[in-house]
Amino acid sequence: MNSQKRPTSKYPPKGSISVSELGAYASHCEVQALLRYRDGVAKSSVTEESKAGDRIHAQMAAQAVRYESARRSGSYQGPRDSRCYIATAVFGASAPETERLREWRDEVLMPTAAGRCLVACYYWLSPKLLILARPNSIMERGVRTLLRGFVARLAPRSEKEV
Amino acid sequence: MFTLLVLLVVLLVGCLGVYLLLERKPVAEKVGFALPSSLVGASLVLCEPKEVWAVTKPFPLHGRPDEVYLRNGVLVPLDTKTRARDVVYPVDVVKLSGYAAILRHHPAFEGTPVSSTGWIRVVNRSTGRVRHHQVELLTDNELLAIHRRRSDLLSKKATPRPATNPTYCRGCAQRSRCPSPRA
C-alpha cells in the first residue's frame, strides 16, 4: 500500500454515498432504504444488539492486529491443531475435505463443552480405528465415500483459491 | 429401589446439564479470532480504519472496510457481521463489493489487483460461533446499476419496491413511517 496516498479525513466528501447506503438499496425493501437514507443521513437507533455488534467488531479488529504482529514476527503458528487422523489417512493432510473437517471441528465443536468432549473421545479412539482405513482397502473406500457425503452436507460453499 | 435408581439417573443427568451450561463461557470470551483457511498467512493491510476511504470511480463512494488482507499479491476484503443466525444476505455482498470497488480505484492501492471473491465472517450473537462464507463480488457495472436505481428512486423516476415478506416488515425500524407496511 502506498501510505502517502492513504486518506486522512474522518469525514466523507460531499456528494459521495456510503457503501452501507448502496447496500440498503439492494436489500429486501427499497421503501425502507428510501426512508432511512432520504436525507443522506442514516436514521438508525442504537440498540443493545448494535452495541453487541460494535463490541464484537472491536474485538475482531484487536485480534486481527495481534494476528498480523504475530505473523510479522514469525511467531504465528497457523491453526493450532492440525490433527484429523481418519480424514488425513483417507484424503491427505492438506486436502480440501480435511481442511473443511478441521474448520468444522474448530467452529462448531470446540466452542461447546460437549463438542470438546466429543473431539477428545475422537482423538482417543481414531488412531485405533485407523486400521480400518488401510490404503486401497474396501473399508478405506467406504470411509472416504461416507466422509465426502458428510463434508458435502457440511458446507454448500467451496474453498476457492483466490 | 427402582424409583431410587431413576432418581439417581435424573440427578446425574441434571448435574451434567448444569455443568455443561455453566461451562459455556460468555460470548465475549468465546469469540476466538478465526480466518478462513485460504487467508491464513495472508498479511493484514487494513483493519477498521478511522479515516474514510473515498473514491470517485465508478461513482462517488466511501466506506470503512472491516479487514483487508493481501494474499499472493491480491487484496481480499473481509466483513464481519454479528447475527442471531448464520446467514449472508444480498446486502452483505453489495457492501463487500463496494469495499472492493474502493480498493480497486483508490490511489493507495494502485497497481494491486483485488480478488473477485471476498469473505463474510458471521459471528453468532448468542453462541459466539464464527463461520466464514466466501462470496462472489459484484463488478463495477453491477454496482453502477444499483447506483442508477438509487438515483431513479430519489428523483421519483421509479417506484420503490416494498418488502414482499410481511415478517420482514414486522421487524422493520422504519415501520412507523412506512406508507405501505405489510404487517
Short mmCIF file of C-alpha atoms in Angstrom, two decimals:
data_model
loop_
_atom_site.label_atom_id
_atom_site.label_comp_id
_atom_site.label_asym_id
_atom_site.label_seq_id
_atom_site.Cartn_x
_atom_site.Cartn_y
_atom_site.Cartn_z
CA MET A 1 0.00 0.00 0.00
CA ASN A 2 1.19 3.49 -0.82
CA SER A 3 0.91 5.08 2.65
CA GLN A 4 1.42 8.60 1.25
CA LYS A 5 -1.86 8.27 -0.63
CA ARG A 6 -3.72 6.96 2.40
CA PRO A 7 -6.79 9.10 3.24
CA THR A 8 -6.58 11.44 6.19
CA SER A 9 -10.12 12.75 6.55
CA LYS A 10 -12.58 11.23 9.00
CA TYR A 11 -15.47 12.74 7.06
CA PRO A 12 -16.83 11.65 3.68
CA PRO A 13 -16.61 14.02 0.72
CA LYS A 14 -19.80 15.83 -0.29
CA GLY A 15 -21.96 14.08 -2.87
CA SER A 16 -20.43 10.69 -2.12
CA ILE A 17 -22.63 7.81 -0.97
CA SER A 18 -21.68 5.30 1.66
CA VAL A 19 -21.24 1.61 1.00
CA SER A 20 -23.94 0.96 3.63
CA GLU A 21 -26.44 3.14 1.78
CA LEU A 22 -25.66 1.42 -1.51
CA GLY A 23 -26.23 -1.92 0.18
CA ALA A 24 -29.58 -0.76 1.55
CA TYR A 25 -30.90 -0.34 -2.00
CA ALA A 26 -30.14 -3.99 -2.67
CA SER A 27 -31.97 -5.18 0.45
CA HIS A 28 -35.46 -6.68 0.80
CA CYS A 29 -37.23 -3.35 0.77
CA GLU A 30 -36.47 -0.23 -1.27
CA VAL A 31 -39.06 1.74 0.75
CA GLN A 32 -37.00 1.12 3.88
CA ALA A 33 -33.82 2.25 2.11
CA LEU A 34 -35.52 5.48 0.97
CA LEU A 35 -36.91 6.21 4.43
CA ARG A 36 -33.58 5.52 6.05
CA TYR A 37 -31.34 7.45 3.67
CA ARG A 38 -33.61 10.05 2.03
CA ASP A 39 -31.84 12.95 3.69
CA GLY A 40 -28.43 11.45 3.11
CA VAL A 41 -28.12 10.56 6.77
CA ALA A 42 -28.72 7.12 8.20
CA LYS A 43 -31.50 7.10 10.76
CA SER A 44 -30.87 4.16 12.98
CA SER A 45 -31.31 3.67 16.67
CA VAL A 46 -28.59 2.38 18.98
CA THR A 47 -29.91 -0.88 20.34
CA GLU A 48 -28.39 -3.49 22.62
CA GLU A 49 -27.89 -5.63 19.52
CA SER A 50 -25.95 -2.92 17.71
CA LYS A 51 -23.84 -2.33 20.83
CA ALA A 52 -23.03 -6.06 20.98
CA GLY A 53 -22.12 -5.91 17.28
CA ASP A 54 -19.77 -2.98 17.92
CA ARG A 55 -18.11 -4.86 20.77
CA ILE A 56 -17.52 -7.95 18.63
CA HIS A 57 -16.21 -5.75 15.79
CA ALA A 58 -13.72 -4.10 18.14
CA GLN A 59 -12.69 -7.50 19.46
CA MET A 60 -12.17 -8.90 15.96
CA ALA A 61 -10.15 -5.84 14.95
CA ALA A 62 -7.89 -6.17 18.00
CA GLN A 63 -7.37 -9.86 17.28
CA ALA A 64 -6.65 -9.17 13.61
CA VAL A 65 -3.95 -6.69 14.64
CA ARG A 66 -2.48 -9.27 17.05
CA TYR A 67 -2.54 -11.88 14.25
CA GLU A 68 -0.65 -9.50 11.95
CA SER A 69 2.04 -8.67 14.52
CA ALA A 70 2.47 -12.38 15.28
CA ARG A 71 2.68 -13.14 11.55
CA ARG A 72 5.33 -10.44 11.04
CA SER A 73 7.41 -11.60 13.97
CA GLY A 74 7.21 -15.16 12.71
CA SER A 75 5.56 -16.41 15.90
CA TYR A 76 2.23 -17.17 14.24
CA GLN A 77 1.89 -20.91 14.12
CA GLY A 78 -1.18 -21.08 11.92
CA PRO A 79 -4.17 -23.09 13.00
CA ARG A 80 -3.44 -24.56 16.42
CA ASP A 81 -4.48 -28.13 15.87
CA SER A 82 -3.92 -29.88 12.58
CA ARG A 83 -4.92 -33.32 13.81
CA CYS A 84 -7.64 -35.10 11.92
CA TYR A 85 -6.46 -38.67 11.80
CA ILE A 86 -9.01 -40.51 9.69
CA ALA A 87 -9.55 -37.71 7.16
CA THR A 88 -5.76 -37.32 6.83
CA ALA A 89 -5.38 -41.05 6.21
CA VAL A 90 -8.19 -41.09 3.65
CA PHE A 91 -7.81 -37.74 1.84
CA GLY A 92 -4.35 -36.43 2.77
CA ALA A 93 -3.18 -33.82 5.29
CA SER A 94 -3.83 -30.75 3.14
CA ALA A 95 -6.83 -31.96 1.13
CA PRO A 96 -9.82 -29.55 0.99
CA GLU A 97 -12.01 -32.19 2.66
CA THR A 98 -9.58 -32.49 5.59
CA GLU A 99 -9.38 -28.70 5.88
CA ARG A 100 -13.19 -28.42 5.92
CA LEU A 101 -13.45 -31.07 8.64
CA ARG A 102 -10.84 -29.20 10.72
CA GLU A 103 -12.81 -25.97 10.29
CA TRP A 104 -16.00 -27.74 11.35
CA ARG A 105 -14.23 -29.06 14.44
CA ASP A 106 -12.89 -25.59 15.38
CA GLU A 107 -16.03 -23.62 14.56
CA VAL A 108 -18.83 -25.98 15.59
CA LEU A 109 -17.49 -28.49 18.10
CA MET A 110 -14.77 -26.65 20.01
CA PRO A 111 -16.88 -23.72 21.30
CA THR A 112 -19.02 -26.05 23.42
CA ALA A 113 -18.05 -28.36 26.28
CA ALA A 114 -19.98 -31.26 24.74
CA GLY A 115 -18.18 -30.72 21.44
CA ARG A 116 -14.78 -30.63 23.11
CA CYS A 117 -15.64 -33.84 24.91
CA LEU A 118 -16.59 -35.46 21.59
CA VAL A 119 -13.34 -34.29 19.97
CA ALA A 120 -11.31 -35.67 22.90
CA CYS A 121 -13.07 -39.04 22.55
CA TYR A 122 -12.42 -38.99 18.81
CA TYR A 123 -8.71 -38.30 19.32
CA TRP A 124 -8.51 -41.15 21.78
CA LEU A 125 -10.37 -43.56 19.52
CA SER A 126 -9.36 -42.61 15.98
CA PRO A 127 -5.70 -43.83 16.00
CA LYS A 128 -7.10 -47.23 16.96
CA LEU A 129 -9.62 -47.06 14.12
CA LEU A 130 -7.00 -46.21 11.50
CA ILE A 131 -6.53 -49.92 10.97
CA LEU A 132 -9.93 -49.86 9.30
CA ALA A 133 -8.73 -47.36 6.73
CA ARG A 134 -5.75 -49.22 5.29
CA PRO A 135 -4.79 -47.77 1.89
CA ASN A 136 -6.82 -49.10 -1.04
CA SER A 137 -8.96 -51.35 1.14
CA ILE A 138 -12.72 -51.64 0.77
CA MET A 139 -13.09 -50.03 4.20
CA GLU A 140 -10.98 -47.06 3.14
CA ARG A 141 -13.18 -46.54 0.07
CA GLY A 142 -16.29 -46.82 2.22
CA VAL A 143 -14.96 -44.34 4.81
CA ARG A 144 -13.96 -41.94 2.00
CA THR A 145 -17.45 -42.06 0.48
CA LEU A 146 -19.07 -41.51 3.88
CA LEU A 147 -16.77 -38.60 4.74
CA ARG A 148 -17.26 -36.99 1.31
CA GLY A 149 -21.02 -37.13 1.85
CA PHE A 150 -20.60 -35.60 5.31
CA VAL A 151 -18.35 -32.80 4.03
CA ALA A 152 -20.81 -32.06 1.23
CA ARG A 153 -23.59 -31.71 3.81
CA LEU A 154 -21.39 -29.50 5.99
CA ALA A 155 -20.71 -26.77 3.51
CA PRO A 156 -22.50 -25.60 0.41
CA ARG A 157 -19.61 -23.23 -0.21
CA SER A 158 -16.34 -24.31 -1.70
CA GLU A 159 -12.94 -23.07 -0.68
CA LYS A 160 -11.95 -21.37 -3.88
CA GLU A 161 -8.38 -20.36 -4.37
CA VAL A 162 -8.03 -16.65 -4.85
CA MET B 1 -35.27 -49.40 44.68
CA PHE B 2 -36.13 -48.83 41.01
CA THR B 3 -37.51 -45.36 41.79
CA LEU B 4 -34.31 -44.52 43.64
CA LEU B 5 -32.26 -45.63 40.66
CA VAL B 6 -34.35 -43.49 38.27
CA LEU B 7 -33.99 -40.50 40.61
CA LEU B 8 -30.25 -41.03 40.74
CA VAL B 9 -30.02 -41.12 36.92
CA VAL B 10 -32.19 -37.99 36.62
CA LEU B 11 -29.98 -36.25 39.22
CA LEU B 12 -26.83 -37.24 37.35
CA VAL B 13 -28.20 -36.05 34.01
CA GLY B 14 -29.35 -32.80 35.66
CA CYS B 15 -25.90 -32.22 37.17
CA LEU B 16 -24.28 -32.88 33.81
CA GLY B 17 -26.68 -30.40 32.16
CA VAL B 18 -25.94 -27.72 34.76
CA TYR B 19 -22.20 -28.35 34.39
CA LEU B 20 -22.39 -28.00 30.60
CA LEU B 21 -24.44 -24.81 30.91
CA LEU B 22 -22.04 -23.28 33.44
CA GLU B 23 -19.08 -24.45 31.44
CA ARG B 24 -20.22 -22.37 28.46
CA LYS B 25 -18.03 -19.30 28.52
CA PRO B 26 -19.51 -15.82 27.98
CA VAL B 27 -19.75 -14.85 24.32
CA ALA B 28 -17.08 -12.16 24.60
CA GLU B 29 -14.55 -14.75 25.76
CA LYS B 30 -15.61 -17.41 23.34
CA VAL B 31 -15.36 -15.41 20.12
CA GLY B 32 -11.95 -16.51 19.00
CA PHE B 33 -10.17 -14.90 16.11
CA ALA B 34 -10.59 -17.03 13.08
CA LEU B 35 -9.55 -16.70 9.49
CA PRO B 36 -10.73 -18.73 6.52
CA SER B 37 -8.08 -21.35 5.84
CA SER B 38 -7.22 -19.76 2.49
CA LEU B 39 -6.37 -16.47 4.25
CA VAL B 40 -4.14 -17.99 6.92
CA GLY B 41 -0.68 -16.48 6.43
CA ALA B 42 -2.03 -13.52 4.42
CA SER B 43 -0.93 -10.07 5.56
CA LEU B 44 -3.41 -7.66 7.06
CA VAL B 45 -3.23 -4.38 5.13
CA LEU B 46 -6.28 -2.58 6.53
CA CYS B 47 -8.28 -3.08 9.71
CA GLU B 48 -11.19 -0.93 10.93
CA PRO B 49 -9.59 2.34 9.70
CA LYS B 50 -10.61 5.54 11.45
CA GLU B 51 -10.42 7.58 8.27
CA VAL B 52 -12.98 7.36 5.48
CA TRP B 53 -11.83 5.73 2.26
CA ALA B 54 -13.44 7.51 -0.68
CA VAL B 55 -13.23 7.15 -4.45
CA THR B 56 -14.85 8.91 -7.39
CA LYS B 57 -14.92 5.87 -9.68
CA PRO B 58 -17.13 4.05 -10.65
CA PHE B 59 -19.19 6.75 -8.83
CA PRO B 60 -18.54 8.80 -5.67
CA LEU B 61 -18.43 6.14 -2.96
CA HIS B 62 -16.98 5.94 0.53
CA GLY B 63 -16.70 3.46 3.37
CA ARG B 64 -14.52 1.87 6.03
CA PRO B 65 -13.65 -1.76 5.22
CA ASP B 66 -13.52 -4.06 8.27
CA GLU B 67 -10.45 -6.03 7.27
CA VAL B 68 -8.44 -6.29 4.05
CA TYR B 69 -5.83 -8.99 3.52
CA LEU B 70 -3.10 -9.29 0.92
CA ARG B 71 -2.69 -12.86 -0.24
CA ASN B 72 -0.36 -13.77 -3.11
CA GLY B 73 -0.32 -10.13 -4.19
CA VAL B 74 -4.13 -9.90 -4.35
CA LEU B 75 -6.30 -7.83 -2.00
CA VAL B 76 -9.13 -9.74 -0.32
CA PRO B 77 -11.81 -7.86 1.68
CA LEU B 78 -13.46 -9.43 4.74
CA ASP B 79 -16.52 -8.07 6.54
CA THR B 80 -17.72 -9.12 10.00
CA LYS B 81 -21.43 -9.47 10.79
CA THR B 82 -22.98 -10.19 14.17
CA ARG B 83 -26.20 -12.12 13.73
CA ALA B 84 -28.62 -14.41 15.52
CA ARG B 85 -28.45 -16.81 12.55
CA ASP B 86 -25.64 -17.95 10.30
CA VAL B 87 -26.88 -16.29 7.13
CA VAL B 88 -25.50 -14.00 4.42
CA TYR B 89 -27.86 -11.50 2.79
CA PRO B 90 -27.53 -9.88 -0.67
CA VAL B 91 -26.95 -6.55 1.09
CA ASP B 92 -23.77 -8.01 2.64
CA VAL B 93 -22.46 -8.93 -0.80
CA VAL B 94 -23.20 -5.43 -2.14
CA LYS B 95 -21.41 -3.80 0.79
CA LEU B 96 -18.38 -6.06 0.44
CA SER B 97 -18.37 -5.38 -3.32
CA GLY B 98 -18.47 -1.66 -2.52
CA TYR B 99 -15.36 -2.03 -0.35
CA ALA B 100 -13.69 -4.00 -3.16
CA ALA B 101 -14.54 -1.16 -5.61
CA ILE B 102 -12.95 1.34 -3.21
CA LEU B 103 -9.80 -0.80 -3.06
CA ARG B 104 -9.76 -1.13 -6.87
CA HIS B 105 -9.95 2.60 -7.50
CA HIS B 106 -8.13 4.12 -4.52
CA PRO B 107 -4.67 5.54 -5.35
CA ALA B 108 -3.23 3.98 -2.18
CA PHE B 109 -3.70 0.53 -3.73
CA GLU B 110 -2.83 1.49 -7.29
CA GLY B 111 -1.47 -1.48 -9.24
CA THR B 112 -2.60 -4.07 -6.68
CA PRO B 113 -5.29 -6.39 -8.03
CA VAL B 114 -8.42 -7.05 -5.98
CA SER B 115 -9.89 -10.53 -5.69
CA SER B 116 -13.19 -11.28 -7.39
CA THR B 117 -14.28 -13.01 -4.18
CA GLY B 118 -14.46 -11.80 -0.60
CA TRP B 119 -15.31 -13.21 2.81
CA ILE B 120 -18.21 -12.57 5.18
CA ARG B 121 -17.49 -13.58 8.77
CA VAL B 122 -20.74 -14.25 10.64
CA VAL B 123 -20.44 -14.26 14.44
CA ASN B 124 -23.40 -15.77 16.23
CA ARG B 125 -24.62 -13.21 18.76
CA SER B 126 -25.61 -15.73 21.41
CA THR B 127 -23.20 -18.63 20.96
CA GLY B 128 -20.17 -16.75 19.64
CA ARG B 129 -19.74 -19.32 16.86
CA VAL B 130 -17.80 -17.94 13.91
CA ARG B 131 -18.48 -19.02 10.33
CA HIS B 132 -16.88 -17.76 7.15
CA HIS B 133 -18.64 -17.52 3.81
CA GLN B 134 -16.83 -16.89 0.57
CA VAL B 135 -18.89 -14.76 -1.81
CA GLU B 136 -18.55 -13.67 -5.42
CA LEU B 137 -18.20 -9.89 -5.55
CA LEU B 138 -20.15 -7.64 -7.87
CA THR B 139 -18.40 -5.87 -10.71
CA ASP B 140 -18.27 -2.08 -11.17
CA ASN B 141 -21.08 -2.32 -13.74
CA GLU B 142 -23.33 -4.21 -11.34
CA LEU B 143 -22.65 -1.63 -8.63
CA LEU B 144 -23.37 1.14 -11.13
CA ALA B 145 -26.75 -0.45 -11.86
CA ILE B 146 -27.65 -0.28 -8.14
CA HIS B 147 -26.43 3.32 -8.03
CA ARG B 148 -28.59 4.21 -11.05
CA ARG B 149 -31.60 2.56 -9.42
CA ARG B 150 -30.99 4.66 -6.29
CA SER B 151 -30.84 7.83 -8.39
CA ASP B 152 -34.10 6.89 -10.13
CA LEU B 153 -35.81 6.27 -6.77
CA LEU B 154 -34.57 9.55 -5.30
CA SER B 155 -35.65 11.53 -8.35
CA LYS B 156 -39.01 9.66 -8.29
CA LYS B 157 -38.46 8.26 -11.79
CA ALA B 158 -39.09 4.82 -10.32
CA THR B 159 -41.44 3.48 -7.67
CA PRO B 160 -39.76 1.81 -4.67
CA ARG B 161 -40.43 -1.90 -4.26
CA PRO B 162 -41.79 -2.75 -0.79
CA ALA B 163 -40.85 -5.93 1.05
CA THR B 164 -42.72 -8.98 -0.17
CA ASN B 165 -42.47 -10.83 3.12
CA PRO B 166 -44.67 -9.48 5.97
CA THR B 167 -42.26 -10.96 8.52
CA TYR B 168 -39.61 -8.54 7.31
CA CYS B 169 -41.98 -5.59 7.91
CA ARG B 170 -42.70 -6.69 11.49
CA GLY B 171 -39.06 -6.20 12.49
CA CYS B 172 -38.50 -3.02 10.46
CA ALA B 173 -37.26 0.06 12.32
CA GLN B 174 -38.93 2.37 9.74
CA ARG B 175 -42.35 0.75 10.10
CA SER B 176 -44.00 3.72 11.82
CA ARG B 177 -43.05 5.97 8.89
CA CYS B 178 -43.74 3.43 6.14
CA PRO B 179 -46.55 4.32 3.69
CA SER B 180 -47.17 0.65 2.80
CA PRO B 181 -46.48 -1.66 5.74
CA ARG B 182 -47.34 -5.30 5.01
CA ALA B 183 -47.93 -6.36 8.58
#
